[in-house]
PDB file of C-alpha atoms and ligand atoms in Angstrom:
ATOM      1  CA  UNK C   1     -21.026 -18.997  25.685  1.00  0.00           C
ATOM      2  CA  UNK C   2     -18.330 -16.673  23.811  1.00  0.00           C
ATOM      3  CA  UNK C   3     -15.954 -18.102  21.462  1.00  0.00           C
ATOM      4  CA  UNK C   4     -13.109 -16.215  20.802  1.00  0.00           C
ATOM      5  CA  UNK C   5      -9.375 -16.926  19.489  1.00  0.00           C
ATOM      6  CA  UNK C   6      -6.740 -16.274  22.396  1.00  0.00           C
ATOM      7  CA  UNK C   7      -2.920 -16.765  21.385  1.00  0.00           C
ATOM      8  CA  UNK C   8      -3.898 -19.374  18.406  1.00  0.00           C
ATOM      9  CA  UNK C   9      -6.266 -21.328  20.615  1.00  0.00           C
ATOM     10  CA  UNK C  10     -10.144 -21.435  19.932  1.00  0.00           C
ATOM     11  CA  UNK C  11     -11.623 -20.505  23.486  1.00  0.00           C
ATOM     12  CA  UNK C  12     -14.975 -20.002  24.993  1.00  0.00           C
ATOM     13  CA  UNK C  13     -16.240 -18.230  28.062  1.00  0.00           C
ATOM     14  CA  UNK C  14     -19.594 -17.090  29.821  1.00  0.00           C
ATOM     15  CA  UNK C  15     -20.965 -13.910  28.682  1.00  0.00           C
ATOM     16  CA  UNK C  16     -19.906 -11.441  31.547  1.00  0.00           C
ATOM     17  CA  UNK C  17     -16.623 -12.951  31.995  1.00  0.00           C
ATOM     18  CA  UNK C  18     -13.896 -10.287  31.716  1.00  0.00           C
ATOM     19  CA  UNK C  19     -11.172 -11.099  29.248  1.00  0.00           C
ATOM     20  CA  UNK C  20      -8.388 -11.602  31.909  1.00  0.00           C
ATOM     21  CA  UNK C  21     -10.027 -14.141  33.393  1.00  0.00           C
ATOM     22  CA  UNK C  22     -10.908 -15.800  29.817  1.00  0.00           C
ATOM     23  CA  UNK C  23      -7.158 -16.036  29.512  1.00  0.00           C
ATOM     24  CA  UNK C  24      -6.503 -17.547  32.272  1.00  0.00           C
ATOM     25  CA  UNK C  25      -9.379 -20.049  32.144  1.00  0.00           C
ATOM     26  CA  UNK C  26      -7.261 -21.059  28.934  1.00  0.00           C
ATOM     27  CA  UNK C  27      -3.619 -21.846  30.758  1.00  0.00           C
ATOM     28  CA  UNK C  28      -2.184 -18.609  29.667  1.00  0.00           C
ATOM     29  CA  UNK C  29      -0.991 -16.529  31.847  1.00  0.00           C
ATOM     30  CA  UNK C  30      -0.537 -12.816  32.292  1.00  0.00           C
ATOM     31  CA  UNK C  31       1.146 -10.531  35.208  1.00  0.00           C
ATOM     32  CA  UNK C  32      -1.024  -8.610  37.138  1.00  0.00           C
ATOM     33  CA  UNK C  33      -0.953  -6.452  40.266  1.00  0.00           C
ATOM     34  CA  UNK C  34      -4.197  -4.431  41.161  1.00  0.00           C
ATOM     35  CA  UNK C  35      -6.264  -7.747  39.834  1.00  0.00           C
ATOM     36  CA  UNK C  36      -7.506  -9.068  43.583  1.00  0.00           C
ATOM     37  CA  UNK C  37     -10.381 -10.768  44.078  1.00  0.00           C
ATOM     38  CA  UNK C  38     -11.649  -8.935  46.782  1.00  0.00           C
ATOM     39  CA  UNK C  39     -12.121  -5.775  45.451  1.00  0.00           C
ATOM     40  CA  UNK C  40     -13.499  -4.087  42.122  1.00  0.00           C
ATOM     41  CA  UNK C  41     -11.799  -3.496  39.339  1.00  0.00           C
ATOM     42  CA  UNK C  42      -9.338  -0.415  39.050  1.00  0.00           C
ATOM     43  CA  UNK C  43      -7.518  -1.234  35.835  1.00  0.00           C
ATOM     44  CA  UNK C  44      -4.450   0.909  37.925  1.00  0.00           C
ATOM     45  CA  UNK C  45      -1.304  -1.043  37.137  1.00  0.00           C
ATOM     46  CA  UNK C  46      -2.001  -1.699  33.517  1.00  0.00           C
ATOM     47  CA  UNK C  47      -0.104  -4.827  33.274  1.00  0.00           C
ATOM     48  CA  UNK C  48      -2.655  -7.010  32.029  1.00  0.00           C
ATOM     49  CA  UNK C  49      -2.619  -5.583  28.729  1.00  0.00           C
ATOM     50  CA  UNK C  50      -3.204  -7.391  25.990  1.00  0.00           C
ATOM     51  CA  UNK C  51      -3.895  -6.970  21.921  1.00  0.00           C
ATOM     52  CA  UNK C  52      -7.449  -7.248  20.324  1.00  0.00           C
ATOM     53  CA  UNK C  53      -8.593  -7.605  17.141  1.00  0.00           C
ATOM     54  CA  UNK C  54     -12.172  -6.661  15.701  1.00  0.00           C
ATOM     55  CA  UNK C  55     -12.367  -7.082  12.255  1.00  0.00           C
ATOM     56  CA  UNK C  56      -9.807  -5.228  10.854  1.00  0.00           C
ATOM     57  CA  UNK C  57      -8.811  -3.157  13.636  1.00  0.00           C
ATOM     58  CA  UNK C  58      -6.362  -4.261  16.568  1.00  0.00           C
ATOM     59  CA  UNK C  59      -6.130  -2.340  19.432  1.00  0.00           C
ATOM     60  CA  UNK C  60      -4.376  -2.788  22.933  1.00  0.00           C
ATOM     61  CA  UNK C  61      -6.910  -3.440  25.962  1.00  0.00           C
ATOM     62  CA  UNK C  62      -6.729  -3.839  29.871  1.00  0.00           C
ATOM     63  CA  UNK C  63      -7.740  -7.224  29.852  1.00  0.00           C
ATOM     64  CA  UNK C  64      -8.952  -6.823  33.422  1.00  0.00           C
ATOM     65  CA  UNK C  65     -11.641  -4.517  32.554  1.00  0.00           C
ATOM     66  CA  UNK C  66     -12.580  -5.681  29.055  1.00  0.00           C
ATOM     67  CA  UNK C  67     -15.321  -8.030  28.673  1.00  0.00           C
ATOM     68  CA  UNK C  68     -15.144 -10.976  26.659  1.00  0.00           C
ATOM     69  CA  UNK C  69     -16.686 -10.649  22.880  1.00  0.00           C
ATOM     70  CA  UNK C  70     -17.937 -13.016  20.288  1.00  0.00           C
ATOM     71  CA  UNK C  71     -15.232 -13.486  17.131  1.00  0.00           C
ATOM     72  CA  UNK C  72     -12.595 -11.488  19.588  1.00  0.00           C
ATOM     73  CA  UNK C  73      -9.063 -12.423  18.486  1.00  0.00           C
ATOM     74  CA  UNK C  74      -6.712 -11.685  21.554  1.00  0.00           C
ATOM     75  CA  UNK C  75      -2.844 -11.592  21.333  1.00  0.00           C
ATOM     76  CA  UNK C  76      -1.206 -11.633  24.670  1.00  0.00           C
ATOM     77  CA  UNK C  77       2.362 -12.268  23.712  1.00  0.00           C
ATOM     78  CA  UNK C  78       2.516  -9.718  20.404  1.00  0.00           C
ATOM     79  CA  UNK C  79       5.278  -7.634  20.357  1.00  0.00           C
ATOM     80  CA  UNK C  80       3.109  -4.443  20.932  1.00  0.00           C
ATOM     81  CA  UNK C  81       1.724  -5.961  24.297  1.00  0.00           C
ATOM     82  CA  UNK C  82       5.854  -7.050  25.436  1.00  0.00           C
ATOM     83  CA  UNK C  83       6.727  -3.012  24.464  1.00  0.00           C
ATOM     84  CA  UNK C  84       3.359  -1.844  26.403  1.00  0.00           C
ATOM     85  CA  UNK C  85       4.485  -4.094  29.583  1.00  0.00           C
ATOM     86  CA  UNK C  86       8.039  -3.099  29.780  1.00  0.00           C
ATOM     87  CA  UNK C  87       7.405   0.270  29.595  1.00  0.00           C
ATOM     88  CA  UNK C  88       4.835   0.204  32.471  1.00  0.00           C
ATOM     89  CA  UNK C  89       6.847  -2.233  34.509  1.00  0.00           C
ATOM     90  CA  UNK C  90       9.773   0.091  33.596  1.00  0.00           C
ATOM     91  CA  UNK C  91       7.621   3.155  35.170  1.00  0.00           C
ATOM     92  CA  UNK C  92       6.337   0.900  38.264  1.00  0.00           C
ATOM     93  CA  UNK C  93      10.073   0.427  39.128  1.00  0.00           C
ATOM     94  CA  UNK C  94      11.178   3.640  38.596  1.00  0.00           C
ATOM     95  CA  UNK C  95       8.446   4.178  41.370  1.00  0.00           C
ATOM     96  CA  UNK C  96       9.185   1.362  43.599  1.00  0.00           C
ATOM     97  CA  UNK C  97      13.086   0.435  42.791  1.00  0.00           C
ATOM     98  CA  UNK C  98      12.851  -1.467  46.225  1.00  0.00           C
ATOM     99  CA  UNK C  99      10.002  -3.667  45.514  1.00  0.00           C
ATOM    100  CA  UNK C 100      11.218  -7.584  45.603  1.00  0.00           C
ATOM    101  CA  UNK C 101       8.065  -8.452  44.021  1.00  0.00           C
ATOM    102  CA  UNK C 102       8.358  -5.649  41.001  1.00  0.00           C
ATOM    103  CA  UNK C 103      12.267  -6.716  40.845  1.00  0.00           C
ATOM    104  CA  UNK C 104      11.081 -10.398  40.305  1.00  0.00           C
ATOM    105  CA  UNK C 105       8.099  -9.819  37.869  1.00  0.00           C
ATOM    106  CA  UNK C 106      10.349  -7.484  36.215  1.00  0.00           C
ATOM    107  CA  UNK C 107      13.328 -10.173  35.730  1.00  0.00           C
ATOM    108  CA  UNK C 108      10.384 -12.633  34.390  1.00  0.00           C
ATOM    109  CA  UNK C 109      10.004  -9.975  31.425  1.00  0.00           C
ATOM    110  CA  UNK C 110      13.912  -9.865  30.478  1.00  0.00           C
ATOM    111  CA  UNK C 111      14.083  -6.363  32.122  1.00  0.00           C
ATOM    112  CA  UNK C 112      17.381  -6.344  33.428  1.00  0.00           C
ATOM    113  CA  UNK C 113      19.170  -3.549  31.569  1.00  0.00           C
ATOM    114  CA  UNK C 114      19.895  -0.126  33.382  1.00  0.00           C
ATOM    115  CA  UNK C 115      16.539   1.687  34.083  1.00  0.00           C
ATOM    116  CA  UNK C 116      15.224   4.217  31.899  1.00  0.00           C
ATOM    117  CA  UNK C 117      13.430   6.187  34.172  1.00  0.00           C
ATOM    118  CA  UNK C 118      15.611   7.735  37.102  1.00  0.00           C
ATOM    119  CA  UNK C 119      14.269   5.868  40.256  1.00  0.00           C
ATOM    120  CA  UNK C 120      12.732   7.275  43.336  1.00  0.00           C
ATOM    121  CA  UNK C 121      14.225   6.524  46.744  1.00  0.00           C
ATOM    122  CA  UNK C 122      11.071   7.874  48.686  1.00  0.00           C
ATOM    123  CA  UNK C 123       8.302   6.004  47.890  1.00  0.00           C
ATOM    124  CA  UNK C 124       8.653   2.407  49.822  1.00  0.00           C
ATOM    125  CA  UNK C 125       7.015   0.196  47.539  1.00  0.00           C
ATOM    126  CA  UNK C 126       3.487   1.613  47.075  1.00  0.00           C
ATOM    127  CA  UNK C 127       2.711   1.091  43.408  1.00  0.00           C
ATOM    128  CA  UNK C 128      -0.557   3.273  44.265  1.00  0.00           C
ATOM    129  CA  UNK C 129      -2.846   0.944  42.965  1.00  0.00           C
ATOM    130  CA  UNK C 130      -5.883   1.558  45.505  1.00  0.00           C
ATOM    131  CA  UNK C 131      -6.836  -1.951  46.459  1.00  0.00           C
ATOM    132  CA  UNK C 132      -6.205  -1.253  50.162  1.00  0.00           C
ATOM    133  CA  UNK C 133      -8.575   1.978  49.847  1.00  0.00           C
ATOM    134  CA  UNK C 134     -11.149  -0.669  47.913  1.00  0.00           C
ATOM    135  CA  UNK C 135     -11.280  -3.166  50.351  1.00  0.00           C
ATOM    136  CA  UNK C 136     -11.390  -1.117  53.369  1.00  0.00           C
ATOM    137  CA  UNK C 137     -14.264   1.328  51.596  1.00  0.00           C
ATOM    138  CA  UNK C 138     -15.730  -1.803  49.868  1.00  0.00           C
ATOM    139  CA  UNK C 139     -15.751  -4.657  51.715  1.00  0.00           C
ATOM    140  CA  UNK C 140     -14.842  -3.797  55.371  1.00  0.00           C
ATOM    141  CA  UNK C 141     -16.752  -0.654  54.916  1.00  0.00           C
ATOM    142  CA  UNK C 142     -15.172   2.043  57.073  1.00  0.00           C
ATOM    143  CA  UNK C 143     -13.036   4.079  54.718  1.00  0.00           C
ATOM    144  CA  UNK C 144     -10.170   4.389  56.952  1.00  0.00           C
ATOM    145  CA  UNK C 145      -7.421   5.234  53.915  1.00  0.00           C
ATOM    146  CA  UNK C 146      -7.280   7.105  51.133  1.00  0.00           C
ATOM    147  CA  UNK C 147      -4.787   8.437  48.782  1.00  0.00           C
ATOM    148  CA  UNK C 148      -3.940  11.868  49.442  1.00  0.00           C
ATOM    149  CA  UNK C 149      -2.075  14.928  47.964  1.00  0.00           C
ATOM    150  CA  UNK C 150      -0.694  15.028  44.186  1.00  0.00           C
ATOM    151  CA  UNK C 151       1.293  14.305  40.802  1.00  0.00           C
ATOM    152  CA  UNK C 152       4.318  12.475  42.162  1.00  0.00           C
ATOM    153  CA  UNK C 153       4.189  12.940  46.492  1.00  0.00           C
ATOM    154  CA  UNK C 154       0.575  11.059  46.020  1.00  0.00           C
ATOM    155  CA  UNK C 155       0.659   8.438  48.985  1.00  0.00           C
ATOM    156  CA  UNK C 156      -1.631   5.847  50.562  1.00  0.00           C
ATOM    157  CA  UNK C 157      -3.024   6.503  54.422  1.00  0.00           C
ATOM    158  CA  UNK C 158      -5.198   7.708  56.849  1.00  0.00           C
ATOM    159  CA  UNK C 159      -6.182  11.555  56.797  1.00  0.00           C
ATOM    160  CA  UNK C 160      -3.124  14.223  57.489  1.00  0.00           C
ATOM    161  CA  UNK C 161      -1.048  10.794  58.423  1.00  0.00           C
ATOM    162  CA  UNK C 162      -2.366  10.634  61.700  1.00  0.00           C
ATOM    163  CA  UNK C 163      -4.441   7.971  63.795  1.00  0.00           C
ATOM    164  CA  UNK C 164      -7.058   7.192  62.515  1.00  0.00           C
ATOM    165  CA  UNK C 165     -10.490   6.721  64.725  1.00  0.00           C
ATOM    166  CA  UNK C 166     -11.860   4.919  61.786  1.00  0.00           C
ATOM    167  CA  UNK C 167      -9.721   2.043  61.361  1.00  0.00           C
ATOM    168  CA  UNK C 168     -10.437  -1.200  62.932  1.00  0.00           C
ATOM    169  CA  UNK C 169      -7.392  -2.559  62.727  1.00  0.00           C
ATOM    170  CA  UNK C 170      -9.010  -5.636  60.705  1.00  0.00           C
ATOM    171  CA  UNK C 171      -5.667  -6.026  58.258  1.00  0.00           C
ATOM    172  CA  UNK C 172      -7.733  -6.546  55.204  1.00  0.00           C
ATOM    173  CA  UNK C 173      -5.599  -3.291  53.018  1.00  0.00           C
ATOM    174  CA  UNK C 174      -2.385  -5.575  54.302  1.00  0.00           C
ATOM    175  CA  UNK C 175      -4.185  -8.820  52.721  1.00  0.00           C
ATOM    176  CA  UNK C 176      -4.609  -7.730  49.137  1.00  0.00           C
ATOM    177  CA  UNK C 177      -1.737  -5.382  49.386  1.00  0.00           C
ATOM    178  CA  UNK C 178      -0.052  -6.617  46.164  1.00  0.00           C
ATOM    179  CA  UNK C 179       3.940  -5.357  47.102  1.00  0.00           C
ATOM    180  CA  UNK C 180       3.608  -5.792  51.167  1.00  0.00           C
ATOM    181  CA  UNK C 181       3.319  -1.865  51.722  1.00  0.00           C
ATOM    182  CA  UNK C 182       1.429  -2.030  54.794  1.00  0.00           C
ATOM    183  CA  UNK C 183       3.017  -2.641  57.764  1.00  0.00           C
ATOM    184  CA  UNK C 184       0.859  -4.556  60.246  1.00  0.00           C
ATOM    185  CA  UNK C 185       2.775  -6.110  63.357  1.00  0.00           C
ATOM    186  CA  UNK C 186       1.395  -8.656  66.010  1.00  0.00           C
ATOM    187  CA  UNK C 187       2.660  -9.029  69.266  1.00  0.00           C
ATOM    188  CA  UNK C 188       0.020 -11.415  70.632  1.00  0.00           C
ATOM    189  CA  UNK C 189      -2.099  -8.814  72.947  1.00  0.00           C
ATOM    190  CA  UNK C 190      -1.002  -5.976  70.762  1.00  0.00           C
ATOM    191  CA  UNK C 191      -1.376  -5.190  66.827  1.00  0.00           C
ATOM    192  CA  UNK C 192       0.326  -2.164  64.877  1.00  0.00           C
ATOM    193  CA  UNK C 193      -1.510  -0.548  61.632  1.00  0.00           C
ATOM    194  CA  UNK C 194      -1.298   3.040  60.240  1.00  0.00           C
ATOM    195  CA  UNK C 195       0.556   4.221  63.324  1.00  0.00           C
ATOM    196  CA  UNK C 196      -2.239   2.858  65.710  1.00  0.00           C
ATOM    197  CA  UNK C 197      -1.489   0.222  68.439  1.00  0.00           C
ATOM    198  CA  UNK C 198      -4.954  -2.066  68.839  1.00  0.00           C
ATOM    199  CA  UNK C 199      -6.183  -4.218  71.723  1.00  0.00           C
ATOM    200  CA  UNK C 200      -6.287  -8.099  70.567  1.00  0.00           C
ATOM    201  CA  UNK C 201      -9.194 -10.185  72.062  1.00  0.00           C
ATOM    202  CA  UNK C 202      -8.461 -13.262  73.615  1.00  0.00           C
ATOM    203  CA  UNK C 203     -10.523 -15.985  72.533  1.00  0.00           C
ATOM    204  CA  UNK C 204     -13.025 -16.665  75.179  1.00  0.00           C
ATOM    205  CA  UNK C 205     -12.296 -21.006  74.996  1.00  0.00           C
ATOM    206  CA  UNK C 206      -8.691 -21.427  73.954  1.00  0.00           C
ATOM    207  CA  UNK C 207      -7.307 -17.974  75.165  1.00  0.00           C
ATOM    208  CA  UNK C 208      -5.322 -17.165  71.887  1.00  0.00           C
ATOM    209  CA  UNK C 209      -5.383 -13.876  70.595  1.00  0.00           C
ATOM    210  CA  UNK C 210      -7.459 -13.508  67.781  1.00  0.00           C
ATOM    211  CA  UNK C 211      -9.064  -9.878  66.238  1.00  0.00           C
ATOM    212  CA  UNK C 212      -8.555  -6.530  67.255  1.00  0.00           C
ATOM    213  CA  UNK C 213     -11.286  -5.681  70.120  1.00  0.00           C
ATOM    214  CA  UNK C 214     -12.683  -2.801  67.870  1.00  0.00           C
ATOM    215  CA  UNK C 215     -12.982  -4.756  64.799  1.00  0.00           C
ATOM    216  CA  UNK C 216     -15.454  -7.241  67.060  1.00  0.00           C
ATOM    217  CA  UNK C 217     -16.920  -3.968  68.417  1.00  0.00           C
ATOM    218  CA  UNK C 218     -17.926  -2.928  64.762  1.00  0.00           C
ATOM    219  CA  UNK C 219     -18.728  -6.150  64.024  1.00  0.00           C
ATOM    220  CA  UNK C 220     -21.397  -6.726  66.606  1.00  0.00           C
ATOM    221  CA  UNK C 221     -23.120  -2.899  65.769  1.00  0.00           C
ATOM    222  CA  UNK C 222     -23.238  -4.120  62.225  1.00  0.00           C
ATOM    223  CA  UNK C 223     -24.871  -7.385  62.824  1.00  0.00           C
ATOM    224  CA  UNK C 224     -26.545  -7.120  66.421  1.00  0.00           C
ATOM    225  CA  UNK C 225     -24.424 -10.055  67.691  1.00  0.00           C
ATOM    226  CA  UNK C 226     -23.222  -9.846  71.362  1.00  0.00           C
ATOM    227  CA  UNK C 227     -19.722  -9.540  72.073  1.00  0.00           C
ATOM    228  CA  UNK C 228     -19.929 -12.492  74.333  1.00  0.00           C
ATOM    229  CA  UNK C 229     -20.273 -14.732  70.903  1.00  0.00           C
ATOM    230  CA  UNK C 230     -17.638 -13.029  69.158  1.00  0.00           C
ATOM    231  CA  UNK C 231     -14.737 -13.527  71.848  1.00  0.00           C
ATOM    232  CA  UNK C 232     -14.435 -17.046  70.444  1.00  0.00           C
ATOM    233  CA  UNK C 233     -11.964 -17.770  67.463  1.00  0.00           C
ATOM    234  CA  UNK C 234     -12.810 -19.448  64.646  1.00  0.00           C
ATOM    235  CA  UNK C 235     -11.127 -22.510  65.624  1.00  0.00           C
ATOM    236  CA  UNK C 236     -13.293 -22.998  68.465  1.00  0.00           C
ATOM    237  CA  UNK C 237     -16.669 -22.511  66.958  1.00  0.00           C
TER     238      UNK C 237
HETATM  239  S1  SF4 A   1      -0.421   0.256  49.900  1.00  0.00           S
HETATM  240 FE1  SF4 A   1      -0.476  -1.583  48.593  1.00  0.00          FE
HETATM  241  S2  SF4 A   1      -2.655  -1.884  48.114  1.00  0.00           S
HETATM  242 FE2  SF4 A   1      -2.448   0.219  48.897  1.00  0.00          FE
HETATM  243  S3  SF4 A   1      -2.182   1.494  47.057  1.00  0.00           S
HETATM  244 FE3  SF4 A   1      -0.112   0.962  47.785  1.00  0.00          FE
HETATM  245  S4  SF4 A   1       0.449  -0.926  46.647  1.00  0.00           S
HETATM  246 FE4  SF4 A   1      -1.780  -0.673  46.433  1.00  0.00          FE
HETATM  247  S1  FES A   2      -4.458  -6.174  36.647  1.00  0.00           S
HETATM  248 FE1  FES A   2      -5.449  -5.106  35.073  1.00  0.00          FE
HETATM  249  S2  FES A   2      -4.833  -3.091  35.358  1.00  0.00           S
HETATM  250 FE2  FES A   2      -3.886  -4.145  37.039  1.00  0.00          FE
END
């Protein structure tokens, strides 16, 4: 185990933990967005920031990609970390003025005052922070989105904007989608992603719509299972 000093408190964590996690392990808590579970590691929205000190030496880390260390001492409420926050919680508004959940987790950290960055009216509320690209390139495995062009018209989607043969229409970018960017609509037979309308299979015992009929499809290439044993929702298995 790793014993370290987080906010005051003595703490200790498995080797291999990552600091964020340390800190939360402990009670204390720190905002994230691009943190999910499902996906690796991107360190993209930088709010997890928090203040280290190694010997003499204190630096500011992204506590989501920094491992835990023996003798670490770890500030997460100094008033370096508040100014690093604000000003990147400043910058993801400026993006996404729109967002309810930036507006909210910005209101949490007192920041209420008239922005300091001019705010774009253009961008919906993509904060750009790849987890939708992740999970459909690392766990779904198709690649279907990407970001594409540069500097500030960078966007999330499928290639030149258009429908994408690739996508399954599985809903796992609109899952860890931290700000509700993707839209994704169900109309029992029918479901909406990236512009594409997908068939819904009907579950083979209780008839409710379940999974897009190409997501099954790729399932059952992947893993050799028929298609007869996939048309039944979980539910019913
Ligand atoms: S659509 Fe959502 S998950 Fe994808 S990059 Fe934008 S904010 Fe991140
Ligand atoms: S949660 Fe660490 S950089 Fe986003």
């Amino acid at each position: 185990m790793i014993n370290m000093i987080i906010d005051g408190k003595n703490v200790t964590a498995p080797k291999d933990t990552m600091l964020l996690e340390a800190i939360r392990g402990a009670g204390i808590s720190v905002p994230t967005l691009c943190a999910h579970e499902s996906v690796s590691r991107s360190g993209a929205c930088r709010l997890c920031v928090v203040e280290i000190k190694k010997g003499n030496r204190t630096r500011i880390v992204t506590s989501c990609l920094y491992g835990v260390e023996e003798g670490l001492i770890v500030n997460t409420k100094s008033d370096r970390v508040k100014n690093v926050r604000r000003l990147v919680m400043e910058l993801l508004l400026a993006r996404c003025p729109e967002s309810d959940l930036l507006q909210k987790m910005a209101k949490e950290m007192g920041i209420e005052a008239q922005p300091r960055f001019t705010p774009d009216t253009d961008k919906g509320t993509c904060i750009l922070c790849r987890s939708c690209v992740r999970v459909c390139e690392e766990v779904v495995g198709v690649s279907a989105i990407g970001l594409f062009a540069r500097g500030s018209r960078k966007t999330v989607g499928t290639p030149f904007m258009e429908q994408s043969d690739a996508c399954i229409g599985c809903g796992a970018c609109v899952y860890v989608c931290p700000t509700n960017h993707i839209v994704m609509t169900s109309t029992g037979e029918k479901r909406k992603i990236w512009g594409r309308n997908f068939k819904m299979q009907a579950c083979s015992k209780c008839g409710k719509f379940f999974a897009p009929v190409d997501q099954l499809k790729f399932i059952s290439k992947k893993t050799g299972t028929s298609m007869e044993d996939l048309a039944v929702c979980t539910e019913c298995r």
